[in-house]
PDB file of C-alpha atoms in Angstrom:
ATOM      1  CA  UNK A1136      -0.259  -0.191   0.126  1.00 94.00           C
ATOM      2  CA  UNK A1137       1.354   3.226  -0.773  1.00 97.00           C
ATOM      3  CA  UNK A1138       0.399   6.710   1.442  1.00 97.00           C
ATOM      4  CA  UNK A1139       0.769  10.234   1.000  1.00 97.00           C
ATOM      5  CA  UNK A1140       1.612  11.900   3.863  1.00 95.00           C
ATOM      6  CA  UNK A1141       0.665  15.854   4.344  1.00 92.00           C
ATOM      7  CA  UNK A1142       2.958  18.321   6.379  1.00 87.00           C
ATOM      8  CA  UNK A1143      -0.152  21.506   6.707  1.00 86.00           C
ATOM      9  CA  UNK A1144       1.529  25.057   6.376  1.00 86.00           C
ATOM     10  CA  UNK A1145       1.782  27.075   8.647  1.00 80.00           C
ATOM     11  CA  UNK A1146       2.344  24.440  11.527  1.00 75.00           C
ATOM     12  CA  UNK A1147       5.200  26.711  14.158  1.00 75.00           C
ATOM     13  CA  UNK A1148       8.412  25.832  12.144  1.00 69.00           C
ATOM     14  CA  UNK A1149      10.792  25.889  15.245  1.00 69.00           C
ATOM     15  CA  UNK A1150       9.195  23.803  17.213  1.00 68.00           C
ATOM     16  CA  UNK A1151       9.780  19.781  16.695  1.00 62.00           C
ATOM     17  CA  UNK A1152       7.147  18.364  14.519  1.00 68.00           C
ATOM     18  CA  UNK A1153       8.731  15.642  13.480  1.00 74.00           C
ATOM     19  CA  UNK A1154       5.330  13.338  13.286  1.00 85.00           C
ATOM     20  CA  UNK A1155       4.633  13.355  10.374  1.00 88.00           C
ATOM     21  CA  UNK A1156       8.453  12.020   9.361  1.00 88.00           C
ATOM     22  CA  UNK A1157       8.145   9.445  11.957  1.00 91.00           C
ATOM     23  CA  UNK A1158       4.416   8.266  10.608  1.00 94.00           C
ATOM     24  CA  UNK A1159       7.014   8.086   7.158  1.00 96.00           C
ATOM     25  CA  UNK A1160       9.150   6.095   8.760  1.00 96.00           C
ATOM     26  CA  UNK A1161       6.645   3.622  11.020  1.00 97.00           C
ATOM     27  CA  UNK A1162       4.734   2.238   7.571  1.00 98.00           C
ATOM     28  CA  UNK A1163       8.163   2.265   5.629  1.00 98.00           C
ATOM     29  CA  UNK A1164       9.900  -0.101   8.335  1.00 98.00           C
ATOM     30  CA  UNK A1165       5.632  -2.166   7.651  1.00 98.00           C
ATOM     31  CA  UNK A1166       7.086  -2.984   3.882  1.00 98.00           C
ATOM     32  CA  UNK A1167       4.706   0.186   2.510  1.00 98.00           C
ATOM     33  CA  UNK A1168       5.705   3.060   0.081  1.00 98.00           C
ATOM     34  CA  UNK A1169       4.964   6.624   0.841  1.00 98.00           C
ATOM     35  CA  UNK A1170       5.586   9.941  -0.724  1.00 97.00           C
ATOM     36  CA  UNK A1171       5.980  12.999   2.198  1.00 95.00           C
ATOM     37  CA  UNK A1172       4.902  16.871   1.537  1.00 93.00           C
ATOM     38  CA  UNK A1173       6.249  19.339   3.210  1.00 88.00           C
ATOM     39  CA  UNK A1174       3.762  22.014   2.890  1.00 89.00           C
ATOM     40  CA  UNK A1175       4.830  24.800   5.810  1.00 85.00           C
ATOM     41  CA  UNK A1176       8.663  24.734   5.215  1.00 84.00           C
ATOM     42  CA  UNK A1177       7.641  24.945   1.353  1.00 87.00           C
ATOM     43  CA  UNK A1178       5.326  27.773   2.108  1.00 91.00           C
ATOM     44  CA  UNK A1179       8.256  29.241   4.534  1.00 89.00           C
ATOM     45  CA  UNK A1180      10.528  29.379   1.946  1.00 90.00           C
ATOM     46  CA  UNK A1181       8.223  30.580  -0.328  1.00 94.00           C
ATOM     47  CA  UNK A1182       7.299  33.713   1.723  1.00 94.00           C
ATOM     48  CA  UNK A1183      11.348  34.171   2.038  1.00 93.00           C
ATOM     49  CA  UNK A1184      12.349  34.745  -1.352  1.00 94.00           C
ATOM     50  CA  UNK A1185      12.931  38.171  -1.782  1.00 94.00           C
ATOM     51  CA  UNK A1186      10.325  39.459  -3.781  1.00 95.00           C
ATOM     52  CA  UNK A1187       7.659  37.860  -1.436  1.00 96.00           C
ATOM     53  CA  UNK A1188       9.935  39.804   1.018  1.00 96.00           C
ATOM     54  CA  UNK A1189       9.194  42.856   0.109  1.00 96.00           C
ATOM     55  CA  UNK A1190       5.297  42.062  -1.282  1.00 96.00           C
ATOM     56  CA  UNK A1191       4.360  41.335   2.281  1.00 96.00           C
ATOM     57  CA  UNK A1192       6.121  44.242   3.598  1.00 95.00           C
ATOM     58  CA  UNK A1193       4.165  46.070   1.168  1.00 96.00           C
ATOM     59  CA  UNK A1194       1.059  44.866   2.134  1.00 97.00           C
ATOM     60  CA  UNK A1195       1.609  45.734   5.359  1.00 95.00           C
ATOM     61  CA  UNK A1196       2.841  49.172   4.762  1.00 95.00           C
ATOM     62  CA  UNK A1197      -0.536  49.436   3.113  1.00 96.00           C
ATOM     63  CA  UNK A1198      -2.243  48.549   5.128  1.00 95.00           C
ATOM     64  CA  UNK A1199      -1.388  50.422   7.817  1.00 93.00           C
ATOM     65  CA  UNK A1200      -0.890  54.153   6.704  1.00 92.00           C
ATOM     66  CA  UNK A1201      -3.580  56.207   8.222  1.00 90.00           C
ATOM     67  CA  UNK A1202      -4.015  54.135  10.763  1.00 92.00           C
ATOM     68  CA  UNK A1203      -2.703  55.811  14.338  1.00 91.00           C
ATOM     69  CA  UNK A1204       0.245  53.654  16.502  1.00 88.00           C
ATOM     70  CA  UNK A1205      -0.170  51.863  19.592  1.00 89.00           C
ATOM     71  CA  UNK A1206       3.079  54.284  20.527  1.00 92.00           C
ATOM     72  CA  UNK A1207       5.955  56.082  19.388  1.00 90.00           C
ATOM     73  CA  UNK A1208       8.002  53.476  20.169  1.00 87.00           C
ATOM     74  CA  UNK A1209       6.006  51.086  18.236  1.00 88.00           C
ATOM     75  CA  UNK A1210       5.513  53.668  15.823  1.00 90.00           C
ATOM     76  CA  UNK A1211       9.897  54.164  15.448  1.00 88.00           C
ATOM     77  CA  UNK A1212       9.861  50.706  15.141  1.00 88.00           C
ATOM     78  CA  UNK A1213       7.730  49.703  12.721  1.00 90.00           C
ATOM     79  CA  UNK A1214       8.555  52.438  10.415  1.00 90.00           C
ATOM     80  CA  UNK A1215      12.261  50.696  11.032  1.00 88.00           C
ATOM     81  CA  UNK A1216      11.031  47.780  10.444  1.00 88.00           C
ATOM     82  CA  UNK A1217       9.294  48.846   6.847  1.00 92.00           C
ATOM     83  CA  UNK A1218      12.544  51.906   5.888  1.00 92.00           C
ATOM     84  CA  UNK A1219      14.844  47.620   5.676  1.00 91.00           C
ATOM     85  CA  UNK A1220      12.235  46.057   3.101  1.00 93.00           C
ATOM     86  CA  UNK A1221      15.490  45.858   0.926  1.00 93.00           C
ATOM     87  CA  UNK A1222      17.861  44.656   3.380  1.00 92.00           C
ATOM     88  CA  UNK A1223      14.939  41.866   4.698  1.00 92.00           C
ATOM     89  CA  UNK A1224      14.917  41.164   1.577  1.00 94.00           C
ATOM     90  CA  UNK A1225      17.953  40.804   0.412  1.00 91.00           C
ATOM     91  CA  UNK A1226      19.027  38.839   3.935  1.00 92.00           C
ATOM     92  CA  UNK A1227      15.480  36.204   3.897  1.00 93.00           C
ATOM     93  CA  UNK A1228      17.378  34.323   1.330  1.00 89.00           C
ATOM     94  CA  UNK A1229      20.683  33.771   2.932  1.00 91.00           C
ATOM     95  CA  UNK A1230      18.874  32.742   6.114  1.00 91.00           C
ATOM     96  CA  UNK A1231      16.836  30.152   5.258  1.00 91.00           C
ATOM     97  CA  UNK A1232      19.661  28.697   3.007  1.00 90.00           C
ATOM     98  CA  UNK A1233      22.284  29.189   6.060  1.00 93.00           C
ATOM     99  CA  UNK A1234      19.288  27.274   8.412  1.00 88.00           C
ATOM    100  CA  UNK A1235      18.724  24.405   5.373  1.00 87.00           C
ATOM    101  CA  UNK A1236      22.410  23.707   5.836  1.00 90.00           C
ATOM    102  CA  UNK A1237      23.036  25.068   1.692  1.00 90.00           C
ATOM    103  CA  UNK A1238      25.679  28.005   2.587  1.00 90.00           C
ATOM    104  CA  UNK A1239      27.629  26.838   6.491  1.00 92.00           C
ATOM    105  CA  UNK A1240      29.882  29.367   4.979  1.00 91.00           C
ATOM    106  CA  UNK A1241      27.955  32.180   5.908  1.00 91.00           C
ATOM    107  CA  UNK A1242      28.455  31.508   9.400  1.00 91.00           C
ATOM    108  CA  UNK A1243      31.177  33.813   9.784  1.00 91.00           C
ATOM    109  CA  UNK A1244      29.989  37.035   7.625  1.00 88.00           C
ATOM    110  CA  UNK A1245      27.342  36.561  10.441  1.00 86.00           C
ATOM    111  CA  UNK A1246      29.993  36.204  13.469  1.00 86.00           C
ATOM    112  CA  UNK A1247      30.554  39.614  12.276  1.00 85.00           C
ATOM    113  CA  UNK A1248      26.963  41.728  12.083  1.00 78.00           C
ATOM    114  CA  UNK A1249      27.451  43.184   8.413  1.00 80.00           C
ATOM    115  CA  UNK A1250      26.435  46.563   8.187  1.00 82.00           C
ATOM    116  CA  UNK A1251      23.394  45.591   6.057  1.00 84.00           C
ATOM    117  CA  UNK A1252      22.719  42.658   8.380  1.00 83.00           C
ATOM    118  CA  UNK A1253      18.826  44.495   9.449  1.00 85.00           C
ATOM    119  CA  UNK A1254      18.675  44.287  13.296  1.00 81.00           C
ATOM    120  CA  UNK A1255      15.565  44.452  15.550  1.00 80.00           C
ATOM    121  CA  UNK A1256      16.230  46.019  18.201  1.00 80.00           C
ATOM    122  CA  UNK A1257      16.752  43.678  20.740  1.00 83.00           C
ATOM    123  CA  UNK A1258      20.007  42.469  19.159  1.00 81.00           C
ATOM    124  CA  UNK A1259      20.791  45.927  18.987  1.00 79.00           C
ATOM    125  CA  UNK A1260      20.309  46.400  22.249  1.00 82.00           C
ATOM    126  CA  UNK A1261      22.159  43.638  22.759  1.00 85.00           C
ATOM    127  CA  UNK A1262      24.680  44.537  20.800  1.00 80.00           C
ATOM    128  CA  UNK A1263      25.266  47.788  22.043  1.00 82.00           C
ATOM    129  CA  UNK A1264      25.821  45.700  25.870  1.00 85.00           C
ATOM    130  CA  UNK A1265      28.061  44.815  25.182  1.00 80.00           C
ATOM    131  CA  UNK A1266      29.701  47.213  22.695  1.00 73.00           C
ATOM    132  CA  UNK A1267      29.291  46.556  19.904  1.00 58.00           C
TER     133      UNK A1267
END
């Protein structure tokens, strides 16, 4: 017997979700044929393509236009993130490739915290506390 196992999209990627893969292994050990499709990882990869990142940020900016920010800090952070849209788009694909094991050399570049790497407020605070 053959089985198609599908991991649905929007499963939290930073949490373990190997059930479909355990089931795949179990079924194969019993002599069944299986095909596994991980739509969660696939959707994430598509969302992290440079053009997708730009579109998401453009759509977010359009959605927020004319709406008051809840507080000045939120307004500043939102404007900051949106102003980095090209940096986010440029780095997103690189980071996904690195995290997928496709570009281990990027680790050295990341360790040097390149100037074009967009950082959030927590990362900037962390680096400032450590002089760097």
